[in-house]
Coordinates of C-alpha atoms in Angstrom, one line a residue:
M25 CA 1.1 -18.0 3.7
N26 CA 0.8 -18.9 0.0
W27 CA 2.3 -16.9 -2.9
D28 CA -0.8 -17.2 -5.0
S29 CA -2.8 -15.3 -2.3
L30 CA 0.0 -13.0 -1.5
L31 CA 0.2 -11.7 -5.1
S32 CA -3.5 -10.7 -5.1
L33 CA -4.5 -8.1 -7.7
K34 CA -7.7 -7.2 -5.8
R35 CA -8.4 -3.5 -5.3
H36 CA -10.8 -1.9 -2.9
G37 CA -14.4 -2.3 -4.0
D38 CA -13.8 -5.1 -6.5
K39 CA -16.8 -7.4 -6.9
N40 CA -15.0 -9.9 -9.2
K41 CA -11.6 -11.6 -8.8
R42 CA -8.8 -10.3 -10.9
L43 CA -6.7 -13.1 -12.5
R44 CA -3.1 -12.6 -13.4
K45 CA -3.4 -14.6 -16.6
E46 CA -6.2 -12.2 -17.8
Q47 CA -4.1 -9.1 -17.3
D48 CA -3.1 -6.8 -20.2
E49 CA 0.6 -7.4 -20.5
T50 CA 1.1 -3.8 -21.8
R51 CA -0.3 -2.3 -18.5
L52 CA -0.2 -4.8 -15.6
G53 CA -2.2 -4.1 -12.4
F54 CA 1.0 -3.8 -10.3
E55 CA 2.4 -1.3 -12.8
V56 CA -0.7 0.7 -12.5
D57 CA 0.0 0.9 -8.8
F58 CA 3.3 2.6 -9.5
D59 CA 1.7 5.1 -11.9
R60 CA -1.0 6.1 -9.4
I61 CA 1.5 6.7 -6.7
I62 CA 3.9 8.8 -8.8
F63 CA 1.1 11.0 -10.1
S64 CA -0.4 11.6 -6.6
S65 CA -0.1 15.0 -4.9
A66 CA 1.2 13.3 -1.8
F67 CA 4.1 11.9 -3.7
R68 CA 4.9 15.2 -5.4
S69 CA 5.1 16.9 -2.0
L70 CA 8.1 14.7 -1.2
Q71 CA 10.3 17.0 -3.4
D72 CA 10.2 19.6 -0.6
K73 CA 10.8 17.2 2.3
T74 CA 14.4 16.5 2.9
Q75 CA 15.8 13.1 3.7
V76 CA 18.4 14.1 6.2
I77 CA 19.0 17.9 6.3
P78 CA 15.7 19.7 7.0
L79 CA 15.3 23.0 5.0
S80 CA 18.6 22.4 3.2
K81 CA 19.1 24.2 -0.1
T82 CA 22.2 22.2 -1.0
D83 CA 21.9 20.5 -4.4
F84 CA 23.8 17.5 -3.2
V85 CA 21.3 16.5 -0.5
H86 CA 18.6 14.0 -1.3
T87 CA 15.0 14.9 -0.7
R88 CA 12.3 12.4 0.3
L89 CA 11.3 12.2 -3.4
T90 CA 14.8 11.4 -4.8
H91 CA 15.3 8.9 -1.9
S92 CA 11.9 7.2 -2.7
L93 CA 12.7 6.9 -6.4
E94 CA 16.1 5.4 -5.6
V95 CA 14.6 3.0 -3.1
S96 CA 12.0 2.0 -5.7
V97 CA 14.7 1.2 -8.2
V98 CA 16.6 -1.0 -5.7
G99 CA 13.4 -2.6 -4.7
R100 CA 12.5 -3.5 -8.3
S101 CA 15.9 -5.2 -8.7
L102 CA 15.4 -7.1 -5.4
G103 CA 11.9 -8.1 -6.4
R104 CA 12.9 -9.4 -9.8
S105 CA 15.9 -11.3 -8.4
V106 CA 13.7 -13.0 -5.8
G107 CA 10.8 -13.5 -8.1
K108 CA 12.9 -15.4 -10.7
K109 CA 14.0 -17.9 -8.0
V110 CA 10.5 -18.2 -6.4
L111 CA 8.9 -19.1 -9.8
E112 CA 11.6 -21.7 -10.4
K113 CA 10.8 -23.2 -6.9
H114 CA 7.0 -22.9 -7.3
P115 CA 6.4 -23.3 -11.1
Y116 CA 2.6 -23.5 -10.6
L117 CA 2.6 -19.7 -10.0
S118 CA 3.5 -19.2 -13.6
E119 CA 2.1 -22.3 -15.2
V120 CA -1.4 -22.1 -13.5
H121 CA -1.7 -18.5 -12.6
G122 CA 0.4 -16.7 -15.1
Y123 CA 2.7 -14.8 -12.8
R124 CA 6.1 -13.5 -14.1
F125 CA 9.2 -12.6 -12.2
N126 CA 8.7 -8.9 -13.2
D127 CA 5.5 -9.0 -11.1
F128 CA 7.5 -9.3 -8.0
G129 CA 9.7 -6.4 -9.0
A130 CA 6.6 -4.3 -9.9
I131 CA 5.0 -4.9 -6.5
V132 CA 8.1 -4.1 -4.5
A133 CA 8.9 -1.1 -6.7
A134 CA 5.4 0.4 -6.1
A135 CA 5.5 -0.3 -2.3
A136 CA 9.0 1.1 -2.1
L137 CA 8.0 4.2 -4.1
S138 CA 5.4 5.0 -1.5
H139 CA 7.3 4.0 1.7
D140 CA 7.9 7.6 2.8
I141 CA 4.7 9.1 1.5
G142 CA 3.2 9.6 5.0
N143 CA 6.3 11.2 6.6
P144 CA 5.9 14.7 8.1
P145 CA 8.2 17.6 7.2
F146 CA 11.6 18.3 8.9
G147 CA 13.2 15.0 8.6
H148 CA 13.1 12.3 11.3
S149 CA 12.0 14.7 14.0
G150 CA 8.6 15.5 12.4
E151 CA 6.9 12.4 13.8
K152 CA 8.2 13.0 17.2
A153 CA 7.2 16.7 17.2
I154 CA 3.6 15.7 16.4
G155 CA 3.5 13.0 18.9
E156 CA 5.0 15.1 21.7
Y157 CA 2.5 17.9 21.1
F158 CA -0.3 15.5 22.2
K159 CA 1.8 13.7 24.8
S160 CA 3.4 16.6 26.7
G161 CA 2.3 19.8 24.9
R162 CA -1.1 21.5 25.0
G163 CA -2.6 18.5 23.1
V164 CA -2.6 16.5 26.3
A165 CA -5.8 18.3 27.2
Y166 CA -7.7 16.0 24.7
R167 CA -6.6 12.8 26.5
D168 CA -9.8 12.3 28.4
Q169 CA -12.0 12.5 25.3
L170 CA -10.2 9.7 23.4
T171 CA -9.9 5.9 23.8
D172 CA -6.6 4.5 24.7
K173 CA -5.8 3.4 21.2
E174 CA -7.0 6.7 19.6
Y175 CA -4.7 8.6 22.0
Q176 CA -1.8 6.3 21.3
D177 CA -2.3 6.9 17.6
L178 CA -1.7 10.6 18.3
I179 CA 1.2 10.5 20.8
D180 CA 3.1 7.9 18.7
F181 CA 2.1 9.6 15.4
E182 CA 3.6 7.2 12.8
G183 CA 4.6 8.1 9.2
N184 CA 4.0 4.5 8.1
A185 CA 0.4 4.5 9.4
N186 CA -0.1 7.9 7.9
G187 CA 1.2 6.6 4.5
F188 CA -1.3 3.7 4.6
R189 CA -4.1 6.3 5.3
I190 CA -3.0 8.4 2.3
L191 CA -2.9 5.3 0.0
T192 CA -6.3 4.0 1.1
E193 CA -8.4 7.0 2.5
T194 CA -12.0 7.2 1.4
R195 CA -13.5 10.6 1.2
Q196 CA -16.4 12.2 -0.7
G197 CA -16.2 11.2 -4.3
I198 CA -13.2 9.0 -3.8
T199 CA -13.5 5.4 -2.5
G200 CA -10.4 3.5 -1.4
G201 CA -7.9 6.3 -2.0
L202 CA -5.5 5.4 -4.8
R203 CA -7.1 1.9 -5.1
L204 CA -3.8 0.1 -5.2
S205 CA -3.7 -3.7 -5.5
Y206 CA -3.8 -5.5 -2.1
A207 CA -0.4 -7.1 -2.9
T208 CA 1.2 -3.7 -3.0
L209 CA -0.6 -2.5 0.1
G210 CA 0.5 -5.7 1.9
A211 CA 4.1 -5.2 0.8
F212 CA 3.9 -1.5 1.9
M213 CA 3.0 -2.5 5.5
K214 CA 6.2 -2.8 7.5
Y215 CA 4.5 -3.0 10.9
P216 CA 1.2 -4.9 10.5
K217 CA -0.3 -4.0 13.9
E218 CA -2.2 -1.2 15.7
S219 CA -0.7 1.3 18.1
L220 CA -1.7 -0.7 21.2
P221 CA -0.7 -3.0 22.8
K222 CA 2.9 -2.1 22.6
R223 CA 5.2 -5.1 22.6
S224 CA 8.7 -5.1 24.0
T225 CA 10.0 -7.8 21.7
S226 CA 13.0 -8.2 19.4
Q227 CA 10.7 -8.9 16.4
I228 CA 11.2 -6.2 13.8
S229 CA 7.5 -6.0 13.0
D230 CA 6.7 -5.0 16.6
K231 CA 9.1 -2.0 16.4
K232 CA 6.3 0.5 15.4
F233 CA 2.7 0.3 14.2
G234 CA 1.3 0.5 10.7
F235 CA -2.3 1.7 10.7
F236 CA -4.4 4.1 12.7
Q237 CA -7.7 3.2 14.3
S238 CA -9.5 4.9 11.4
E239 CA -8.0 2.4 8.9
K240 CA -8.2 -0.7 11.1
E241 CA -11.1 -2.4 9.4
L242 CA -9.6 -1.8 5.9
Y243 CA -6.3 -3.3 6.8
I244 CA -8.0 -6.4 8.2
D245 CA -9.7 -6.8 4.9
V246 CA -6.4 -6.5 3.0
A247 CA -4.6 -8.9 5.4
R248 CA -7.3 -11.5 5.1
E249 CA -7.5 -11.3 1.3
L250 CA -3.7 -11.8 1.2
G251 CA -3.8 -14.7 3.6
L252 CA -1.4 -13.1 6.1
K253 CA -0.9 -15.1 9.3
Q254 CA -2.8 -13.5 12.1
T255 CA -0.6 -13.2 15.2
R256 CA -3.1 -11.8 17.6
T257 CA -6.9 -12.2 17.7
G258 CA -9.7 -10.4 19.4
E259 CA -9.8 -6.6 19.8
D260 CA -6.0 -6.3 19.5
V261 CA -5.1 -6.9 15.8
S262 CA -1.7 -7.9 14.4
F263 CA -0.5 -10.0 11.5
A264 CA 2.8 -11.4 10.2
R265 CA 4.5 -9.3 7.5
H266 CA 3.8 -9.8 3.8
P267 CA 7.0 -11.6 2.6
L268 CA 7.8 -8.8 0.0
T269 CA 7.8 -6.3 2.8
F270 CA 11.2 -7.6 3.7
L271 CA 12.4 -6.6 0.3
V272 CA 10.9 -3.1 0.6
E273 CA 12.6 -2.7 3.9
A274 CA 15.9 -4.0 2.5
A275 CA 15.8 -1.5 -0.4
D276 CA 15.3 1.3 2.1
D277 CA 18.0 0.1 4.4
I278 CA 20.5 -0.2 1.4
C279 CA 19.7 3.3 0.2
Y280 CA 19.9 5.1 3.4
T281 CA 23.0 3.3 4.5
I282 CA 24.9 4.1 1.3
I283 CA 23.3 7.3 0.1
D284 CA 23.0 9.2 3.4
F285 CA 26.7 8.4 3.7
E286 CA 27.2 9.8 0.2
D287 CA 25.3 13.0 1.2
G288 CA 27.6 13.3 4.3
I289 CA 30.7 13.1 2.0
N290 CA 29.3 15.7 -0.4
L291 CA 28.4 18.1 2.4
G292 CA 31.9 17.8 3.8
L293 CA 30.6 16.2 7.0
I294 CA 32.6 13.1 6.4
Q295 CA 36.2 13.2 5.0
E296 CA 36.4 11.7 1.5
E297 CA 39.5 9.6 2.2
F298 CA 38.0 8.2 5.4
A299 CA 34.6 7.5 3.8
L300 CA 35.9 5.8 0.7
E301 CA 38.0 3.5 2.9
Y302 CA 34.7 2.3 4.5
L303 CA 33.0 1.8 1.1
I304 CA 36.0 -0.1 -0.3
K305 CA 35.7 -2.6 2.6
L306 CA 32.2 -3.3 1.5
V307 CA 33.0 -4.0 -2.1
K308 CA 36.5 -5.5 -1.7
D309 CA 35.4 -8.7 -3.5
S310 CA 34.0 -6.9 -6.6
I311 CA 36.0 -3.7 -7.0
N312 CA 38.2 -3.2 -10.1
I313 CA 41.2 -1.5 -8.5
K314 CA 42.6 -0.5 -11.9
K315 CA 39.4 1.2 -13.0
Y316 CA 39.0 2.8 -9.6
H317 CA 42.4 4.5 -9.7
E318 CA 41.7 5.8 -13.2
L319 CA 38.9 7.9 -11.8
S320 CA 40.1 11.4 -11.3
T321 CA 37.3 13.2 -9.4
K322 CA 35.7 12.6 -6.0
E323 CA 32.2 12.4 -7.6
D324 CA 33.3 9.7 -10.0
R325 CA 35.1 7.6 -7.3
L326 CA 32.1 7.9 -5.0
G327 CA 29.6 7.1 -7.8
Y328 CA 31.6 4.0 -8.7
L329 CA 31.7 2.7 -5.1
R330 CA 28.1 3.6 -4.5
A331 CA 27.0 1.5 -7.5
L332 CA 29.1 -1.4 -6.5
S333 CA 28.0 -1.2 -2.9
I334 CA 24.3 -1.2 -3.8
S335 CA 24.8 -4.1 -6.2
T336 CA 26.6 -6.1 -3.6
L337 CA 23.9 -5.6 -1.0
I338 CA 21.1 -6.4 -3.4
Q339 CA 22.7 -9.8 -4.2
D340 CA 23.3 -10.4 -0.5
A341 CA 19.7 -9.5 0.5
T342 CA 18.4 -11.7 -2.2
R343 CA 20.4 -14.6 -0.8
V344 CA 19.2 -14.1 2.7
F345 CA 15.5 -13.9 1.6
L346 CA 15.8 -17.1 -0.5
E347 CA 17.6 -19.0 2.2
N348 CA 14.8 -18.1 4.7
E349 CA 11.8 -18.2 2.4
T350 CA 10.1 -21.0 4.3
A351 CA 10.4 -19.2 7.6
I352 CA 9.2 -16.0 6.0
L353 CA 6.1 -17.7 4.5
N354 CA 5.4 -19.3 7.9
G355 CA 5.6 -15.9 9.6
D356 CA 8.6 -17.1 11.7
F357 CA 11.3 -14.7 10.4
H358 CA 11.6 -11.7 12.6
T359 CA 14.7 -9.6 11.6
S360 CA 15.5 -7.4 8.7
L361 CA 17.4 -9.0 5.8
L362 CA 20.4 -6.8 6.3
E363 CA 20.6 -8.0 9.9
K364 CA 21.6 -11.4 8.4
S365 CA 23.9 -9.9 5.8
S366 CA 27.4 -11.2 5.3
Y367 CA 28.4 -7.5 5.3
K368 CA 26.7 -6.6 8.6
A369 CA 29.9 -5.4 10.2
Q370 CA 30.7 -3.1 7.3
I371 CA 27.1 -1.8 7.3
E372 CA 27.2 -1.0 11.0
D373 CA 30.5 0.9 10.6
I374 CA 29.0 3.1 7.9
I375 CA 25.8 3.7 9.9
N376 CA 27.8 4.6 13.0
I377 CA 29.8 7.2 11.1
S378 CA 26.6 8.6 9.6
V379 CA 25.0 8.9 13.0
K380 CA 28.0 10.7 14.5
N381 CA 28.8 13.0 11.6
I382 CA 25.5 13.6 9.9
Y383 CA 22.4 12.9 12.0
Q384 CA 24.0 14.5 15.1
S385 CA 25.7 17.4 13.2
D386 CA 25.0 21.0 14.3
E387 CA 23.2 21.7 11.1
V388 CA 20.7 18.9 11.4
I389 CA 20.1 19.5 15.2
Q390 CA 19.5 23.3 14.7
K391 CA 17.0 22.8 11.8
E392 CA 15.2 19.9 13.6
L393 CA 14.8 22.3 16.6
A394 CA 13.3 24.8 14.3
G395 CA 11.0 22.1 13.0
Y396 CA 9.8 21.3 16.5
K397 CA 8.9 24.9 17.1
I398 CA 7.1 25.3 13.8
L399 CA 5.1 22.1 14.0
N400 CA 4.1 22.7 17.7
Q401 CA 2.7 26.1 16.9
L402 CA 0.8 24.9 13.8
L403 CA -0.8 22.0 15.7
D404 CA -1.7 24.4 18.6
T405 CA -3.3 26.9 16.3
F406 CA -5.2 24.5 14.0
C407 CA -6.3 22.1 16.8
D408 CA -7.7 25.0 18.8
A409 CA -9.6 26.3 15.8
V410 CA -11.0 23.0 14.6
I411 CA -12.1 21.8 18.1
R412 CA -13.9 25.1 18.8
A413 CA -15.6 24.8 15.4
T414 CA -16.8 21.3 16.3
E415 CA -18.3 22.7 19.5
N416 CA -19.9 25.7 17.6
R417 CA -17.9 28.3 19.5
S418 CA -15.6 29.6 16.7
T419 CA -14.1 33.0 16.9
N420 CA -13.4 35.2 13.8
Y421 CA -9.7 34.3 14.2
D422 CA -10.6 30.6 14.1
N423 CA -12.5 31.1 10.9
L424 CA -9.5 32.7 9.3
V425 CA -7.3 29.9 10.5
I426 CA -9.6 27.2 9.2
N427 CA -9.5 28.9 5.7
L428 CA -5.8 27.8 5.6
I429 CA -6.8 24.1 5.9
P430 CA -7.7 22.3 2.6
K431 CA -11.3 21.2 2.6
K432 CA -10.5 17.4 2.7
Y433 CA -9.0 17.9 6.2
I434 CA -11.9 19.7 7.7
I435 CA -14.0 17.2 9.7
F436 CA -16.5 18.7 12.2
D437 CA -19.1 15.9 12.5
Q438 CA -17.2 12.6 13.1
G439 CA -15.9 13.0 16.6
I440 CA -12.9 14.5 18.3
Y441 CA -10.5 11.7 17.3
R442 CA -11.1 12.1 13.6
S443 CA -10.9 15.9 13.9
L444 CA -7.6 15.9 15.7
M445 CA -6.3 13.2 13.4
A446 CA -7.3 15.2 10.4
V447 CA -5.3 18.2 11.7
A448 CA -2.3 16.0 12.5
Q449 CA -2.5 14.5 9.0
F450 CA -2.8 18.0 7.4
V451 CA 0.3 19.2 9.3
A452 CA 2.2 16.0 8.4
G453 CA 1.3 16.5 4.7
L454 CA 2.9 19.9 4.6
T455 CA 6.3 20.3 2.9
D456 CA 9.2 21.9 4.8
G457 CA 8.7 25.1 2.9
N458 CA 5.0 25.3 3.2
A459 CA 5.1 24.6 6.9
L460 CA 7.5 27.5 7.3
L461 CA 5.3 29.7 5.1
I462 CA 2.1 29.0 7.2
Y463 CA 4.0 29.5 10.4
N464 CA 5.1 32.9 9.2
K465 CA 1.6 33.8 8.2
I466 CA 0.2 32.9 11.6
N467 CA 2.9 35.0 13.3
A468 CA 2.2 37.9 11.0
K469 CA 5.7 37.8 9.5
V470 CA 6.3 39.3 6.0
V471 CA 6.8 36.4 3.6

């Protein structure tokens, strides 16, 4: 893979090549990507999707929106740090094509900003709730009407693939979704493969899948424009990751490692003294002990250690990327950057504490259980209504239910797969609060 192709400014529908040296420096194409994402309704909905604690009204807790903004900031720093060194190593990128180190930062920032845009409500259980409805709930009744890959898309419903759909979806009057640059779309794609075949490998890009069957041809176009290495040919499509995807992933890993931990401390799920001890281990080489002991409040101490921790991990992730740049460009690097971190032991200690004290806390479990029940009933109600409508046997109740679905999700004439996928994507697009509101309406509860 070559950087000049990987940094493509092409957008869906372009007839002419976009050249970096011809870009308006006051409004670069990669910066336009960031703007389009942040003004999108799908991004705004993240303000009512919680990162860890579903339906939490606690001010301390990060939402998907605040998390995405923080990941984007970290991603921008990572991209700029790497970009500066890449341009020094490959001067033709700036001398011939006009690329600047800020371009790398802008691409990673935009991709990182959108990394959670396809995630369903109710935290990490949302994807599983949708998938299990089609795998073991009443949705299993549709199995015989779908191809293997279409059914796999539903039973392994994937927020990353849903995010790619949101960013690129063509519908009436809108071609190519947000029409982001192909470089940003490539960096966004953590798992550049379809839902089948599943691979039991240690390669991180095989962990999940990144696009539904409905977006398969579009992703192939993006991958070929970027010159991504194809790792499987024929009917089963997969590619090597875009190199900048590793930076997007690292930004997310850094933020959820440190900031979910911070949420746990602020919620009282992790004792301050115990938690600060773990963070100090991570920044022992950079901490100013005198300054630290001058801080009089928990918030100030935690904020200081958070900033140092993130800075430390940014520098370390940059080092790992640059040391492995050749393998990454060859498609031969198969782990996350933090897996190779000098601070791997400290990171694992922090994550283990978060899993035990936060992700498995009673509050999280209780609210994820509520999320399962809510999403299951929404899928049951809307799938029944939409499928009966496609078969011209709607009841009056079905017509009332369908009125609750935004027009862009109502697909009656493109087959059962697209109809069911549209319902799943509608439900996935709901906020925590809106999902609860519709659930109460369906159950005739006063809201």
